[in-house]
Amino acid sequence: VMVNLSDICAMGGRPLAVADTLWIEDQADGAEVWAGMQAAAEAYGVPVVGGHTSYRCEDRQLGVSVLGQAQHLLTSYDATPGQVLLMAVDLDGAYFKEYPFWNGATDASAERLQSLLPLMADVAENGWATAAKDVSMGGLVGTLAMLLHTSDVGAELRLEAVPKPPDVAWKQWLVSFPSFGFLLTTRSDHVDEVRALFHEHDVACAAVGNIRAEAGLWLRNGDERVRLF
C-alpha cells in the first residue's frame, strides 16, 4: 500500500482508495496478506474498496491499484535547467532486516502517516514545484537518473547536502528505498517555502543539487566531482 500511495503523492495527488488482486491457494493462505493490507489501509486512512481473489494458485501474487486525485499534476518530464533539486525524506526509521528498505512506516502512528500523505499535493497546489518523483527501488541516484532521462536534462548532486541518517554509510544510503522520500525540482524563490512545509512535519528536506541543460549526472562531495554518466 505504501508504495502505491507514494506514486500518487509524487504526482501531486491525494490517494483516495485501493483495489487489490490476490492469487493464493485458499482463503487461509491469504489471511495474513489480507490482515496486513487492512492494517495498512487503516493506518493511512485510504480504504480498500474492492478487487479480485483467485484460488488454487501455486504462484502466490499480489497486485495493487490505487485511485487518487490531483488538482495540479507533477510529472517526471518537467524538470528544466536552472531549477533547484530538493530531497524530502523521513529519517525517523530503520532498515527492514537485510534489505535496502528504510522503514519509517511500520512503527509510525496513524496520525503521523496520514499527516504526511497530503504534503506533496500541498507543494503542487501552491505551485512550488514542477517535477517530482518518489525515491523507490533505484534509490536516490537511480531515481534521479530516471527523472533526468524523462526530462532530458542533467544534474549535479551535492552529497554533503543530502539528508541522511547519521550512522548509515553513503554506499548504502544512495541505493536505499525510503518509505517516505521524494525528489522535486523548483525555482530558487520557492526553496524556503518547500523546506518549511516539510520541516513543519519533522521531515528532512534540503536543496541537494541543480538541474543542468547538459545531459548527465555529476556527484560532488566537497572538492571532489565525478560524472556517473
mmCIF file of C-alpha atoms in Angstrom:
data_model
loop_
_atom_site.group_PDB
_atom_site.id
_atom_site.type_symbol
_atom_site.label_atom_id
_atom_site.label_comp_id
_atom_site.label_asym_id
_atom_site.label_seq_id
_atom_site.Cartn_x
_atom_site.Cartn_y
_atom_site.Cartn_z
ATOM 1 C CA VAL A 1 0.000 0.000 0.000
ATOM 2 C CA MET A 2 2.751 2.458 0.941
ATOM 3 C CA VAL A 3 4.451 2.091 -2.447
ATOM 4 C CA ASN A 4 1.259 2.777 -4.386
ATOM 5 C CA LEU A 5 0.277 5.731 -2.239
ATOM 6 C CA SER A 6 3.718 7.258 -2.807
ATOM 7 C CA ASP A 7 3.171 7.052 -6.570
ATOM 8 C CA ILE A 8 0.043 9.188 -6.234
ATOM 9 C CA CYS A 9 1.742 11.628 -3.866
ATOM 10 C CA ALA A 10 4.710 12.051 -6.222
ATOM 11 C CA MET A 11 2.302 13.308 -8.885
ATOM 12 C CA GLY A 12 0.868 15.918 -6.539
ATOM 13 C CA GLY A 13 -2.201 13.823 -5.869
ATOM 14 C CA ARG A 14 -4.191 12.762 -2.856
ATOM 15 C CA PRO A 15 -4.807 8.978 -2.554
ATOM 16 C CA LEU A 16 -8.489 8.051 -2.329
ATOM 17 C CA ALA A 17 -8.867 4.270 -2.480
ATOM 18 C CA VAL A 18 -7.094 0.971 -3.133
ATOM 19 C CA ALA A 19 -8.149 -2.165 -5.054
ATOM 20 C CA ASP A 20 -6.271 -5.479 -4.758
ATOM 21 C CA THR A 21 -5.898 -8.635 -6.800
ATOM 22 C CA LEU A 22 -4.662 -11.669 -4.872
ATOM 23 C CA TRP A 23 -3.619 -15.091 -6.201
ATOM 24 C CA ILE A 24 -3.465 -17.719 -3.414
ATOM 25 C CA GLU A 25 -4.081 -21.411 -2.748
ATOM 26 C CA ASP A 26 -7.089 -20.972 -0.469
ATOM 27 C CA GLN A 27 -8.693 -18.464 1.878
ATOM 28 C CA ALA A 28 -6.500 -19.413 4.823
ATOM 29 C CA ASP A 29 -3.408 -18.966 2.657
ATOM 30 C CA GLY A 30 -4.261 -15.294 2.144
ATOM 31 C CA ALA A 31 -5.311 -14.459 5.698
ATOM 32 C CA GLU A 32 -2.003 -12.857 6.666
ATOM 33 C CA VAL A 33 -1.831 -10.808 3.469
ATOM 34 C CA TRP A 34 -5.374 -9.521 3.911
ATOM 35 C CA ALA A 35 -4.708 -8.640 7.534
ATOM 36 C CA GLY A 36 -1.627 -6.680 6.531
ATOM 37 C CA MET A 37 -3.441 -4.851 3.755
ATOM 38 C CA GLN A 38 -6.300 -3.931 6.072
ATOM 39 C CA ALA A 39 -3.913 -2.712 8.766
ATOM 40 C CA ALA A 40 -2.075 -0.544 6.234
ATOM 41 C CA ALA A 41 -5.325 0.848 4.838
ATOM 42 C CA GLU A 42 -6.488 1.819 8.305
ATOM 43 C CA ALA A 43 -3.120 3.325 9.215
ATOM 44 C CA TYR A 44 -3.011 5.524 6.106
ATOM 45 C CA GLY A 45 -6.729 6.266 6.089
ATOM 46 C CA VAL A 46 -7.104 5.028 2.494
ATOM 47 C CA PRO A 47 -9.712 2.224 2.224
ATOM 48 C CA VAL A 48 -9.516 -0.993 0.226
ATOM 49 C CA VAL A 49 -12.726 -0.735 -1.832
ATOM 50 C CA GLY A 50 -12.601 -3.883 -3.952
ATOM 51 C CA GLY A 51 -10.530 -6.177 -6.109
ATOM 52 C CA HIS A 52 -10.401 -9.844 -7.029
ATOM 53 C CA THR A 53 -9.206 -13.098 -5.454
ATOM 54 C CA SER A 54 -8.120 -16.191 -7.380
ATOM 55 C CA TYR A 55 -7.854 -19.514 -5.508
ATOM 56 C CA ARG A 56 -5.921 -22.737 -6.203
ATOM 57 C CA CYS A 57 -2.905 -20.785 -7.476
ATOM 58 C CA GLU A 58 0.527 -22.311 -6.926
ATOM 59 C CA ASP A 59 2.299 -18.986 -7.514
ATOM 60 C CA ARG A 60 1.169 -16.522 -4.873
ATOM 61 C CA GLN A 61 0.948 -12.957 -6.151
ATOM 62 C CA LEU A 62 -0.485 -9.633 -5.090
ATOM 63 C CA GLY A 63 -1.418 -6.760 -7.391
ATOM 64 C CA VAL A 64 -2.481 -3.355 -6.104
ATOM 65 C CA SER A 65 -4.143 -0.441 -7.891
ATOM 66 C CA VAL A 66 -4.676 2.931 -6.291
ATOM 67 C CA LEU A 67 -7.017 5.785 -7.186
ATOM 68 C CA GLY A 68 -6.066 9.373 -6.473
ATOM 69 C CA GLN A 69 -6.940 12.919 -7.446
ATOM 70 C CA ALA A 70 -4.630 15.790 -8.362
ATOM 71 C CA GLN A 71 -5.580 19.436 -8.726
ATOM 72 C CA HIS A 72 -2.147 20.316 -10.124
ATOM 73 C CA LEU A 73 -0.201 17.445 -11.664
ATOM 74 C CA LEU A 74 3.511 16.910 -11.089
ATOM 75 C CA THR A 75 5.360 14.689 -13.562
ATOM 76 C CA SER A 76 8.918 13.472 -14.093
ATOM 77 C CA TYR A 77 9.009 15.190 -17.506
ATOM 78 C CA ASP A 78 9.092 18.836 -16.442
ATOM 79 C CA ALA A 79 12.469 19.458 -14.783
ATOM 80 C CA THR A 80 14.180 22.388 -16.521
ATOM 81 C CA PRO A 81 17.736 23.775 -16.432
ATOM 82 C CA GLY A 82 18.368 26.275 -13.662
ATOM 83 C CA GLN A 83 15.926 24.716 -11.227
ATOM 84 C CA VAL A 84 16.921 23.608 -7.734
ATOM 85 C CA LEU A 85 16.758 19.912 -6.888
ATOM 86 C CA LEU A 86 15.338 19.115 -3.443
ATOM 87 C CA MET A 87 15.063 15.891 -1.495
ATOM 88 C CA ALA A 88 12.443 15.327 1.199
ATOM 89 C CA VAL A 89 12.742 12.179 3.310
ATOM 90 C CA ASP A 90 11.513 10.872 6.641
ATOM 91 C CA LEU A 91 14.665 9.931 8.556
ATOM 92 C CA ASP A 92 12.765 8.592 11.565
ATOM 93 C CA GLY A 93 13.058 4.892 10.780
ATOM 94 C CA ALA A 94 15.347 1.893 10.430
ATOM 95 C CA TYR A 95 16.319 -0.653 7.820
ATOM 96 C CA PHE A 96 13.984 -3.585 7.309
ATOM 97 C CA LYS A 97 16.049 -6.718 8.008
ATOM 98 C CA GLU A 98 18.892 -7.055 5.492
ATOM 99 C CA TYR A 99 17.005 -5.282 2.701
ATOM 100 C CA PRO A 100 17.774 -1.736 1.425
ATOM 101 C CA PHE A 101 14.354 -0.544 2.614
ATOM 102 C CA TRP A 102 14.371 2.393 5.038
ATOM 103 C CA ASN A 103 11.194 1.765 7.006
ATOM 104 C CA GLY A 104 9.643 4.819 8.580
ATOM 105 C CA ALA A 105 6.099 3.488 8.335
ATOM 106 C CA THR A 106 5.608 0.294 10.336
ATOM 107 C CA ASP A 107 6.231 1.798 13.764
ATOM 108 C CA ALA A 108 4.747 5.211 12.992
ATOM 109 C CA SER A 109 1.340 6.242 14.299
ATOM 110 C CA ALA A 110 -1.653 6.519 12.000
ATOM 111 C CA GLU A 111 -1.763 10.235 12.773
ATOM 112 C CA ARG A 112 1.831 10.603 11.610
ATOM 113 C CA LEU A 113 1.326 8.635 8.386
ATOM 114 C CA GLN A 114 -1.864 10.460 7.472
ATOM 115 C CA SER A 115 -0.298 13.855 8.142
ATOM 116 C CA LEU A 116 2.442 13.150 5.581
ATOM 117 C CA LEU A 117 0.223 11.989 2.708
ATOM 118 C CA PRO A 118 -1.027 15.485 1.660
ATOM 119 C CA LEU A 119 2.378 17.221 1.696
ATOM 120 C CA MET A 120 3.308 16.679 -1.941
ATOM 121 C CA ALA A 121 -0.190 17.737 -3.001
ATOM 122 C CA ASP A 122 0.236 20.903 -0.942
ATOM 123 C CA VAL A 123 3.532 21.588 -2.734
ATOM 124 C CA ALA A 124 1.914 21.069 -6.135
ATOM 125 C CA GLU A 125 -1.216 23.103 -5.447
ATOM 126 C CA ASN A 126 0.873 26.031 -4.177
ATOM 127 C CA GLY A 127 2.881 25.999 -7.418
ATOM 128 C CA TRP A 128 6.121 25.340 -5.578
ATOM 129 C CA ALA A 129 7.393 22.519 -7.810
ATOM 130 C CA THR A 130 7.266 21.486 -11.454
ATOM 131 C CA ALA A 131 8.694 17.946 -11.480
ATOM 132 C CA ALA A 132 8.781 15.213 -8.863
ATOM 133 C CA LYS A 133 9.433 11.524 -8.383
ATOM 134 C CA ASP A 134 9.261 9.230 -5.353
ATOM 135 C CA VAL A 135 12.571 7.665 -4.341
ATOM 136 C CA SER A 136 11.986 3.976 -4.999
ATOM 137 C CA MET A 137 13.872 0.783 -5.862
ATOM 138 C CA GLY A 138 16.631 2.667 -7.677
ATOM 139 C CA GLY A 139 17.495 4.595 -4.530
ATOM 140 C CA LEU A 140 18.369 8.277 -4.637
ATOM 141 C CA VAL A 141 20.829 8.028 -7.527
ATOM 142 C CA GLY A 142 18.749 5.642 -9.632
ATOM 143 C CA THR A 143 15.558 7.633 -9.108
ATOM 144 C CA LEU A 144 17.334 10.863 -10.023
ATOM 145 C CA ALA A 145 18.707 9.202 -13.164
ATOM 146 C CA MET A 146 15.157 8.276 -14.225
ATOM 147 C CA LEU A 147 13.942 11.829 -13.590
ATOM 148 C CA LEU A 148 16.767 13.277 -15.682
ATOM 149 C CA HIS A 149 16.114 10.838 -18.504
ATOM 150 C CA THR A 150 12.409 11.632 -18.828
ATOM 151 C CA SER A 151 13.037 15.393 -18.607
ATOM 152 C CA ASP A 152 16.043 15.207 -20.960
ATOM 153 C CA VAL A 153 18.260 17.245 -18.627
ATOM 154 C CA GLY A 154 21.273 16.711 -16.376
ATOM 155 C CA ALA A 155 22.048 17.474 -12.746
ATOM 156 C CA GLU A 156 24.760 17.867 -10.144
ATOM 157 C CA LEU A 157 24.025 16.127 -6.852
ATOM 158 C CA ARG A 158 25.848 17.513 -3.799
ATOM 159 C CA LEU A 159 26.329 14.662 -1.348
ATOM 160 C CA GLU A 160 27.144 16.908 1.593
ATOM 161 C CA ALA A 161 23.648 18.401 1.328
ATOM 162 C CA VAL A 162 21.717 15.104 1.088
ATOM 163 C CA PRO A 163 19.657 14.300 4.232
ATOM 164 C CA LYS A 164 20.952 11.015 5.655
ATOM 165 C CA PRO A 165 20.691 9.034 8.895
ATOM 166 C CA PRO A 166 23.956 9.740 10.755
ATOM 167 C CA ASP A 167 25.044 6.119 11.176
ATOM 168 C CA VAL A 168 24.320 4.947 7.626
ATOM 169 C CA ALA A 169 27.126 4.725 5.066
ATOM 170 C CA TRP A 170 26.801 6.618 1.800
ATOM 171 C CA LYS A 171 27.207 3.418 -0.213
ATOM 172 C CA GLN A 172 24.099 2.048 1.480
ATOM 173 C CA TRP A 173 22.018 5.209 1.634
ATOM 174 C CA LEU A 174 22.355 6.135 -2.047
ATOM 175 C CA VAL A 175 20.658 2.885 -3.092
ATOM 176 C CA SER A 176 18.079 2.775 -0.286
ATOM 177 C CA PHE A 177 14.311 2.808 -0.787
ATOM 178 C CA PRO A 178 12.726 5.023 1.920
ATOM 179 C CA SER A 179 9.080 4.579 2.856
ATOM 180 C CA PHE A 180 8.660 8.358 2.516
ATOM 181 C CA GLY A 181 11.138 10.018 0.163
ATOM 182 C CA PHE A 182 10.745 12.357 -2.807
ATOM 183 C CA LEU A 183 12.830 14.312 -5.289
ATOM 184 C CA LEU A 184 11.370 17.540 -6.648
ATOM 185 C CA THR A 185 12.513 20.484 -8.708
ATOM 186 C CA THR A 186 11.611 24.093 -8.039
ATOM 187 C CA ARG A 187 12.615 27.687 -8.633
ATOM 188 C CA SER A 188 15.111 29.126 -6.179
ATOM 189 C CA ASP A 189 12.496 31.507 -4.736
ATOM 190 C CA HIS A 190 10.329 28.558 -3.622
ATOM 191 C CA VAL A 191 13.050 26.563 -1.850
ATOM 192 C CA ASP A 192 12.426 28.055 1.584
ATOM 193 C CA GLU A 193 8.657 27.517 1.316
ATOM 194 C CA VAL A 194 9.044 23.851 0.396
ATOM 195 C CA ARG A 195 11.573 23.210 3.150
ATOM 196 C CA ALA A 196 9.414 24.945 5.733
ATOM 197 C CA LEU A 197 6.411 22.789 4.853
ATOM 198 C CA PHE A 198 8.294 19.518 5.290
ATOM 199 C CA HIS A 199 10.209 20.683 8.361
ATOM 200 C CA GLU A 200 6.900 21.611 9.992
ATOM 201 C CA HIS A 201 6.058 17.886 9.807
ATOM 202 C CA ASP A 202 9.507 16.718 11.003
ATOM 203 C CA VAL A 203 10.541 15.573 7.535
ATOM 204 C CA ALA A 204 14.090 16.348 6.419
ATOM 205 C CA CYS A 205 14.200 18.491 3.294
ATOM 206 C CA ALA A 206 17.195 20.111 1.634
ATOM 207 C CA ALA A 207 18.394 21.580 -1.638
ATOM 208 C CA VAL A 208 20.726 18.840 -2.868
ATOM 209 C CA GLY A 209 21.670 19.990 -6.357
ATOM 210 C CA ASN A 210 20.812 21.834 -9.520
ATOM 211 C CA ILE A 211 19.279 20.884 -12.850
ATOM 212 C CA ARG A 212 21.563 21.443 -15.854
ATOM 213 C CA ALA A 213 20.983 21.619 -19.593
ATOM 214 C CA GLU A 214 23.856 19.243 -20.336
ATOM 215 C CA ALA A 215 22.749 15.620 -20.073
ATOM 216 C CA GLY A 216 24.444 13.557 -17.368
ATOM 217 C CA LEU A 217 24.669 13.154 -13.623
ATOM 218 C CA TRP A 218 27.549 14.511 -11.573
ATOM 219 C CA LEU A 219 28.210 13.718 -7.914
ATOM 220 C CA ARG A 220 30.011 16.329 -5.841
ATOM 221 C CA ASN A 221 31.458 15.829 -2.377
ATOM 222 C CA GLY A 222 33.465 18.833 -1.249
ATOM 223 C CA ASP A 223 36.127 19.443 -3.878
ATOM 224 C CA GLU A 224 35.660 16.021 -5.487
ATOM 225 C CA ARG A 225 33.432 15.793 -8.538
ATOM 226 C CA VAL A 226 32.637 12.658 -10.524
ATOM 227 C CA ARG A 227 30.438 12.150 -13.575
ATOM 228 C CA LEU A 228 28.399 8.938 -13.317
ATOM 229 C CA PHE A 229 27.072 9.019 -16.880
#
